[in-house]
Coordinates of C-alpha atoms and ligand atoms in Angstrom, one line a residue:
X1 CA 0.0 0.0 0.0
X2 CA 1.1 3.5 -0.8
X3 CA 0.6 5.7 2.3
X4 CA -0.3 9.3 1.5
X5 CA -0.4 12.1 4.1
X6 CA -2.7 14.9 3.1
X7 CA -1.8 18.0 5.0
X8 CA -4.2 21.0 5.3
X9 CA -4.8 23.6 7.9
X10 CA -6.4 26.9 6.6
X11 CA -9.8 27.5 5.1
X12 CA -8.7 27.6 1.4
X13 CA -7.0 24.2 1.8
X14 CA -10.1 22.2 2.5
X15 CA -11.7 22.9 -0.9
X16 CA -8.6 21.6 -2.5
X17 CA -8.2 18.6 -0.3
X18 CA -11.7 17.2 -0.6
X19 CA -11.8 16.2 -4.3
X20 CA -8.3 14.6 -4.1
X21 CA -9.2 12.7 -0.9
X22 CA -12.4 11.3 -2.5
X23 CA -10.6 10.4 -5.8
X24 CA -7.7 8.6 -4.0
X25 CA -10.2 6.7 -1.9
X26 CA -11.5 5.0 -5.1
X27 CA -8.3 2.9 -5.0
X28 CA -8.3 1.4 -1.5
X29 CA -5.9 -1.4 -2.5
X30 CA -3.4 1.1 -3.8
X31 CA -3.5 4.1 -1.4
X32 CA -3.8 4.3 2.3
X33 CA -4.8 7.9 3.4
X34 CA -4.1 10.0 6.4
X35 CA -5.5 13.5 6.8
X36 CA -3.5 15.9 9.0
X37 CA -5.2 19.1 10.1
X38 CA -2.6 21.5 11.4
X39 CA -5.1 23.7 13.2
X40 CA -3.9 26.9 11.6
X41 CA -7.6 27.7 11.3
X42 CA -9.7 26.5 14.2
X43 CA -13.0 28.4 14.4
X44 CA -16.0 26.3 13.4
X45 CA -16.7 28.8 10.5
X46 CA -13.1 28.7 9.3
X47 CA -12.6 25.0 9.4
X48 CA -15.1 22.4 10.7
X49 CA -18.0 23.6 8.6
X50 CA -16.1 22.6 5.4
X51 CA -15.4 19.0 6.7
X52 CA -19.1 18.7 7.5
X53 CA -20.4 20.1 4.2
X54 CA -18.0 18.2 2.0
X55 CA -18.6 14.9 4.0
X56 CA -14.9 14.6 4.8
X57 CA -14.0 12.2 7.7
X58 CA -12.5 13.5 11.0
X59 CA -8.8 14.3 10.3
X60 CA -6.6 11.4 11.5
X61 CA -4.4 13.9 13.2
X62 CA -5.3 17.4 14.6
X63 CA -2.2 19.3 15.5
X64 CA -3.8 22.4 17.2
X65 CA -1.0 24.7 16.1
X66 CA -3.3 27.8 16.1
X67 CA -2.2 31.4 15.5
X68 CA 0.9 33.4 16.1
X69 CA 3.6 35.3 14.2
X70 CA 4.7 33.7 11.0
X71 CA 7.7 32.1 12.6
X72 CA 5.7 30.9 15.6
X73 CA 2.9 29.4 13.5
X74 CA 5.2 27.8 10.9
X75 CA 7.5 26.5 13.6
X76 CA 4.7 25.1 15.7
X77 CA 3.3 23.2 12.7
X78 CA 6.7 21.9 11.7
X79 CA 7.4 20.5 15.1
X80 CA 4.1 18.7 15.3
X81 CA 3.9 17.5 11.7
X82 CA 7.4 16.1 11.9
X83 CA 6.3 13.8 14.7
X84 CA 3.5 12.5 12.6
X85 CA 5.7 12.1 9.6
X86 CA 8.3 10.2 11.6
X87 CA 5.7 7.8 13.1
X88 CA 3.6 7.3 9.9
X89 CA 6.5 7.1 7.5
X90 CA 4.3 8.0 4.4
X91 CA 5.4 7.3 0.9
X92 CA 4.3 10.9 0.0
X93 CA 3.1 14.1 1.7
X94 CA 0.6 16.1 -0.4
X95 CA 0.2 19.8 0.4
X96 CA -2.0 22.5 -1.0
X97 CA -1.8 26.2 -2.0
X98 CA 0.4 28.7 -0.2
X99 CA -0.5 29.1 3.4
X100 CA 1.9 28.7 6.4
X101 CA 0.7 25.1 6.9
X102 CA 1.9 24.3 3.4
X103 CA 5.3 25.7 4.0
X104 CA 5.7 24.0 7.4
X105 CA 4.7 20.6 6.0
X106 CA 7.1 21.0 3.0
X107 CA 10.0 21.9 5.2
X108 CA 9.4 19.0 7.6
X109 CA 8.9 16.4 4.9
X110 CA 11.9 17.4 2.8
X111 CA 14.3 17.1 5.8
X112 CA 12.9 13.6 6.4
X113 CA 13.4 12.8 2.7
X114 CA 9.6 12.2 2.2
X115 CA 8.6 12.9 -1.4
X116 CA 6.2 15.9 -1.6
X117 CA 3.4 16.7 -4.1
X118 CA 2.4 20.4 -4.2
X119 CA -1.1 21.0 -5.5
X120 CA -1.6 24.5 -7.0
X121 CA 2.1 25.0 -7.7
X122 CA 3.8 27.7 -9.8
X123 CA 1.5 30.7 -9.1
X124 CA 3.6 33.9 -8.6
X125 CA 2.6 37.5 -7.7
X126 CA 6.3 38.4 -7.9
X127 CA 5.7 40.4 -4.7
X128 CA 7.9 39.1 -1.9
X129 CA 6.1 41.4 0.6
X130 CA 3.3 38.8 0.6
X131 CA 3.9 36.0 3.0
X132 CA 2.2 33.6 0.6
X133 CA 4.7 34.4 -2.2
X134 CA 7.5 33.3 0.0
X135 CA 5.7 30.1 0.9
X136 CA 5.0 29.4 -2.8
X137 CA 8.7 29.8 -3.9
X138 CA 10.0 27.7 -1.1
X139 CA 7.4 24.9 -1.5
X140 CA 8.0 24.7 -5.3
X141 CA 11.7 24.6 -4.9
X142 CA 11.5 21.6 -2.5
X143 CA 8.5 19.6 -3.8
X144 CA 9.0 16.6 -6.1
X145 CA 5.8 16.8 -8.0
X146 CA 4.3 20.2 -8.9
X147 CA 0.6 20.1 -10.0
X148 CA -0.3 23.4 -11.7
X149 CA -3.5 25.1 -12.6
X150 CA -2.5 26.9 -15.8
X151 CA 0.3 27.5 -18.4
X152 CA 1.5 30.6 -16.7
X153 CA 2.3 28.6 -13.6
X154 CA 4.4 26.2 -15.7
X155 CA 6.2 29.1 -17.3
X156 CA 7.0 30.6 -13.8
X157 CA 8.4 27.3 -12.7
X158 CA 10.5 26.8 -15.8
X159 CA 11.9 30.3 -15.5
X160 CA 13.0 29.5 -12.0
X161 CA 15.0 26.5 -13.4
X162 CA 12.7 23.8 -12.2
X163 CA 13.0 20.5 -14.1
X164 CA 10.0 20.1 -16.4
X165 CA 9.8 16.5 -15.4
X166 CA 8.5 17.6 -12.0
X167 CA 5.7 19.8 -13.5
X168 CA 2.3 18.5 -14.3
X169 CA -0.4 20.8 -15.7
X170 CA -3.6 19.3 -14.3
X171 CA -6.1 22.2 -14.0
X172 CA -7.7 23.8 -11.0
X173 CA -8.8 21.5 -8.2
X174 CA -11.0 24.2 -6.5
X175 CA -13.1 24.1 -9.6
X176 CA -13.7 20.3 -9.0
X177 CA -15.3 21.2 -5.6
X178 CA -17.2 24.2 -7.0
X179 CA -18.7 22.2 -9.9
X180 CA -19.6 19.2 -7.8
X181 CA -21.3 21.2 -5.0
X182 CA -22.9 23.9 -7.2
X183 CA -26.3 22.2 -7.3
X184 CA -26.3 22.0 -3.5
X185 CA -25.2 25.6 -3.1
X186 CA -28.1 26.7 -5.4
X187 CA -30.5 25.4 -2.7
X188 CA -29.0 27.7 0.0
X189 CA -31.5 30.2 1.4
X190 CA -28.9 32.8 2.3
X191 CA -30.3 35.5 0.0
X192 CA -33.7 35.3 1.7
X193 CA -32.0 35.2 5.1
X194 CA -30.0 38.4 4.3
X195 CA -33.0 40.0 2.6
X196 CA -31.3 40.6 -0.7
X197 CA -32.2 40.0 -4.4
X198 CA -30.2 38.2 -7.1
X199 CA -27.8 40.4 -8.9
X200 CA -28.5 43.4 -6.7
X201 CA -25.6 43.4 -4.3
X202 CA -21.8 43.5 -4.2
X203 CA -20.1 40.7 -2.2
X204 CA -16.9 41.8 -0.4
X205 CA -14.2 39.8 1.3
X206 CA -11.0 41.2 2.7
X207 CA -8.3 39.7 4.9
X208 CA -4.8 40.3 3.4
X209 CA -2.4 41.8 5.9
X210 CA -1.4 44.5 3.4
X211 CA -5.1 45.7 3.4
X212 CA -6.4 45.1 6.8
X213 CA -3.4 45.3 9.1
X214 CA -2.5 48.7 7.7
X215 CA -4.5 51.5 9.3
X216 CA -4.1 53.8 6.3
X217 CA -5.3 51.2 3.9
X218 CA -8.2 50.2 6.2
X219 CA -9.3 53.8 6.0
X220 CA -9.1 53.8 2.2
X221 CA -11.1 50.6 2.2
X222 CA -13.8 52.2 4.3
X223 CA -13.9 55.1 1.8
X224 CA -14.2 52.6 -1.1
X225 CA -16.9 50.6 0.6
X226 CA -18.9 53.7 1.6
X227 CA -18.8 55.0 -2.0
X228 CA -19.8 51.6 -3.4
X229 CA -22.6 51.3 -0.8
X230 CA -24.2 54.5 -2.2
X231 CA -24.8 52.6 -5.4
X232 CA -25.6 49.1 -4.2
X233 CA -26.1 47.0 -1.1
X234 CA -22.9 45.3 0.1
X235 CA -22.6 41.9 1.8
X236 CA -19.4 41.6 3.8
X237 CA -18.6 38.3 5.5
X238 CA -15.8 39.3 7.8
X239 CA -12.7 37.2 8.3
X240 CA -11.5 37.1 12.0
X241 CA -8.3 39.0 11.2
X242 CA -10.4 41.8 9.6
X243 CA -13.0 41.9 12.3
X244 CA -10.3 42.3 15.0
X245 CA -8.6 45.1 13.1
X246 CA -11.9 46.9 12.4
X247 CA -13.0 46.7 16.1
X248 CA -9.6 47.6 17.5
X249 CA -9.1 50.7 15.5
X250 CA -11.9 53.0 16.6
X251 CA -14.4 50.9 14.8
X252 CA -14.1 52.4 11.3
X253 CA -17.7 53.5 11.7
X254 CA -17.9 54.1 7.9
X255 CA -18.0 50.3 7.5
X256 CA -19.5 49.1 10.8
X257 CA -22.4 51.6 11.0
X258 CA -23.4 51.8 7.3
X259 CA -27.0 50.7 6.7
X260 CA -26.1 49.5 3.2
X261 CA -23.3 47.3 4.4
X262 CA -24.5 44.0 5.8
X263 CA -21.8 42.3 7.9
X264 CA -21.9 38.6 8.6
X265 CA -19.6 36.1 10.3
X266 CA -17.5 33.9 7.9
X267 CA -20.0 31.7 5.9
X268 CA -20.0 28.1 5.1
X269 CA -19.3 26.9 1.5
X270 CA -22.8 26.5 0.2
X271 CA -24.0 30.0 1.4
X272 CA -20.8 31.6 0.1
X273 CA -21.0 30.1 -3.3
X274 CA -24.7 31.0 -3.6
X275 CA -23.7 34.6 -2.8
X276 CA -20.9 34.6 -5.3
X277 CA -22.9 33.2 -8.1
X278 CA -25.7 35.8 -7.7
X279 CA -23.6 38.8 -6.9
X280 CA -23.6 41.8 -9.2
X281 CA -19.9 42.2 -8.6
X282 CA -17.4 40.6 -6.1
X283 CA -14.7 42.7 -4.5
X284 CA -12.0 40.7 -2.8
X285 CA -8.3 40.3 -1.9
X286 CA -8.6 36.5 -1.7
X287 CA -6.9 34.2 -4.2
X288 CA -9.5 31.5 -4.6
X289 CA -12.3 33.9 -5.1
X290 CA -10.6 35.4 -8.2
X291 CA -10.8 31.8 -9.6
X292 CA -14.3 31.0 -8.5
X293 CA -15.7 34.2 -10.0
X294 CA -13.9 33.5 -13.3
X295 CA -15.5 30.0 -13.4
X296 CA -18.9 31.5 -12.5
X297 CA -18.7 34.4 -14.9
X298 CA -19.2 37.0 -12.2
X299 CA -17.2 40.3 -12.4
X300 CA -14.4 40.4 -9.9
X301 CA -12.5 43.5 -8.7
X302 CA -9.3 42.4 -6.9
X303 CA -8.3 45.0 -4.3
X304 CA -4.6 44.3 -4.5
X305 CA -1.7 45.7 -6.5
X306 CA -1.1 42.4 -8.2
X307 CA -2.3 38.9 -8.6
X308 CA -0.6 35.5 -8.7
X309 CA -3.6 34.2 -10.7
X310 CA -3.0 36.2 -13.9
X311 CA -5.1 33.7 -16.0
X312 CA -8.2 35.1 -14.2
X313 CA -7.4 38.5 -15.8
X314 CA -6.3 37.3 -19.2
X315 CA -9.1 34.7 -19.6
X316 CA -11.5 35.4 -16.8
X317 CA -13.6 38.1 -15.3
X318 CA -11.0 39.6 -12.9
X319 CA -9.6 43.2 -12.8
X320 CA -6.8 44.1 -10.5
X321 CA -7.7 47.5 -9.2
X322 CA -5.6 48.0 -6.0
X323 CA -7.3 50.5 -3.6
X324 CA -7.9 53.0 -6.5
X325 CA -11.3 54.5 -5.5
X326 CA -11.8 56.3 -8.9
X327 CA -11.1 53.1 -10.9
X328 CA -13.3 51.0 -8.7
X329 CA -16.3 53.3 -8.8
X330 CA -16.0 53.8 -12.6
X331 CA -16.0 50.0 -13.0
X332 CA -19.0 49.6 -10.8
X333 CA -20.8 52.3 -12.8
X334 CA -19.7 50.6 -16.1
X335 CA -21.1 47.2 -15.0
X336 CA -24.3 49.0 -13.8
X337 CA -24.8 50.3 -17.3
X338 CA -24.5 46.7 -18.7
X339 CA -20.8 47.0 -19.5
X340 CA -19.5 44.1 -21.5
X341 CA -17.8 41.2 -19.7
X342 CA -15.8 39.0 -22.0
X343 CA -14.4 35.8 -20.6
X344 CA -13.6 32.2 -21.1
X345 CA -13.0 29.4 -18.7
X346 CA -9.3 28.6 -18.4
X347 CA -8.1 25.3 -19.9
X348 CA -8.7 22.3 -17.7
X349 CA -10.8 24.1 -15.2
X350 CA -13.4 21.4 -15.8
X351 CA -14.0 19.5 -12.6
X352 CA -11.6 16.6 -13.4
X353 CA -8.4 17.8 -11.9
X354 CA -8.4 15.4 -9.0
X355 CA -8.8 12.5 -11.5
X356 CA -5.8 13.7 -13.5
X357 CA -3.7 14.0 -10.3
X358 CA -4.6 10.5 -9.1
X359 CA -3.8 9.0 -12.5
X360 CA -0.4 10.6 -12.4
X361 CA 0.2 9.4 -8.8
X362 CA -0.9 5.9 -9.7
X363 CA 1.7 5.8 -12.5
X364 CA 4.3 7.3 -10.3
X365 CA 3.7 4.6 -7.6
X366 CA 3.0 1.7 -10.0
X367 CA 6.3 0.0 -9.5
X368 CA 6.3 0.6 -5.7
X369 CA 2.8 -0.7 -5.4
X370 CA 3.7 -3.8 -7.4
X371 CA 6.7 -4.5 -5.2
X372 CA 4.6 -4.1 -2.1
X373 CA 1.9 -6.4 -3.5
X374 CA 4.6 -8.9 -4.3
X375 CA 6.1 -8.7 -0.8
X376 CA 2.6 -9.1 0.6
X377 CA 1.9 -12.1 -1.6
X378 CA 5.2 -13.7 -0.6
X379 CA 4.5 -13.2 3.1
X380 CA 1.0 -14.8 2.7
X381 CA 2.6 -17.7 0.8
X382 CA 5.2 -18.1 3.6
X383 CA 2.3 -18.2 6.1
X384 CA 0.5 -20.9 4.2
X385 CA 3.7 -23.0 3.8
X386 CA 4.4 -22.5 7.5
X387 CA 0.8 -23.4 8.4
X388 CA 1.1 -26.6 6.2
X389 CA 4.4 -27.6 7.9
X390 CA 3.1 -27.1 11.4
X391 CA -0.1 -29.0 10.8
Ligands
UD1_401 C1 -4.4 32.6 6.1 C2 -3.3 32.5 4.9 C3 -3.9 33.2 3.7 C4 -5.3 32.7 3.3 C5 -6.2 32.8 4.5 C6 -7.6 32.3 4.3 C7 -1.0 32.4 5.6 C8 0.3 33.1 5.6 N1 -2.1 33.1 5.3 O1 -4.4 33.9 6.4 O2 -3.0 32.9 2.6 O3 -5.8 33.4 2.2 O4 -5.6 32.1 5.6 O5 -8.4 32.6 5.4 O6 -1.0 31.2 5.9 N2 -8.1 33.5 13.5 C9 -9.3 33.3 14.2 N3 -9.9 32.1 14.0 C10 -9.4 31.2 13.1 C11 -8.2 31.5 12.4 C12 -7.6 32.7 12.6 O7 -9.7 34.1 15.0 O8 -10.0 30.1 12.9 C13 -7.5 34.8 13.7 C14 -6.2 34.7 14.5 O9 -6.2 35.5 15.6 C15 -5.1 35.1 13.6 C16 -5.8 35.8 12.4 O10 -7.1 35.4 12.5 O11 -4.1 35.9 14.2 C17 -5.2 35.4 11.1 O12 -5.1 34.0 11.0 P1 -3.8 33.4 10.2 O13 -3.9 31.9 10.1 O14 -2.5 33.9 10.8 O15 -3.8 34.0 8.8 P2 -5.0 34.4 7.8 O16 -5.2 35.9 7.8 O17 -6.3 33.6 8.1

C-alpha cells in the first residue's frame, strides 16, 4: 500500500483537499490515506463547517497549532507535523496552496526525505512582501511533484529553473469542488436570510495583511466601501483578522455603521458560493475567489496591487484595481450600465483535476505498489507454507 499524508490547515486548503481525498479513496488497494489538520484555522466557521459540508471524515491527526507570528505558526506546525511524519512514514506528503501550513509541512517532509506533491504550484505574484509568495517559492523549490492550474504557472516554474519532469499541468482542483457542489449551493436560502435579491448586491471579502493590518489602507477601504454602498447593497462576511482590526481601531464606523453594508460572520461553503454566483460584482483580496468568479462568470475586482492568478485576468472576469477609488467606482458604474464582460474558462478548469492528479500518482507509484503487492503475496505464501508444515 502507498501511504499518503494529506496536510491541510487553513480555510482555502479544505476545498482543494476534498476532491483529491475522494478520488484517492476510489483505490483502496493502492492508497492508504491519512488527513493531517494543522489547526492553523480552528473556528467552526473557518474549518469544521467545510469538513461537515464536504462529507470529509474526521482528520486522523489534529495538531492544534493555532495562530501566532509567521515564525511561531510555521515552527509550531513543523514540530508537530514532523512527529506525525516520523511515526507514519508515508510514501508521500501532499500539500495545497500557499499558506503557512503548506510551508511547514514541506520543510518538515523534505528534511525527512519524504517525497512531496504540491497542488496549486507555480503561481507567482512576484511580490515578496506577501507571506504567501515566500511560501510558494520555497514549496515549489522543494516539492518533487508540482501540480499546476495553468500554463502561466508552468512558465513561472521553468523560469525558476525547475526541471520540467517535475511539473504537471492538471487544472484547478478548487473548480472540482465548485462544480460538484454547485447544485447544493443553489439550494441555499442565504439570499432570503439576508433580505437581498439576485444580482442586486456587491459581495466583499478582505483579509490580506497589506489591506487590513495597515490603518491607512483600512481607512481607504472604508472610503471605497462607503462609495460603493451608495450605489448598491454590500454583503461583507468578515474574516476574523479583519474583524479584529476593524474593532480595535476606533471601529471604522464608515463600515461598521453603514446601513447599506451588511456584515456577517464567515460563511459556510454553500452559502458563500450561492452569494458569489448571484452577486452583481465581487470585490476581494482573496486568491481562490478570483478563480471561482472566473468560473462562475461574475465580475471580480481584486483589491490588490497584483495577482498571482493572472489567468483570471487574461481569460477570466478579474480586474486588478488595488485601492484605487476612482477606478473601482467607474468600473461599478460601467457594470451597472450593462458593461461588457468577456471571458472564457481557463483550460482544464473542468472539474476533473483530482482525477488527473490521481492518474499521475498511480503511474508514479505503480512500481512501488507492485513491489509491495509482491512482498505481501510472498508473506502470505510463507504463512501458508508455515501453516502446512506445522499442521
Ligand atoms: C491565512 C493564509 C492566507 C489565506 C487565509 C484564508 C497564511 C500566511 N495566510 O491567512 O493565505 O488566504 O488564511 O483565510 O497562511 N483567526 C481566528 N480564527 C481562526 C483562524 C484565525 O480568530 O479560525 C485569527 C487569529 O487571531 C489570527 C488571524 O485570524 O491571528 C489570522 O489567521 P492566520 O492563520 O494567521 O492568517 P489568515 O489571515 O487567516
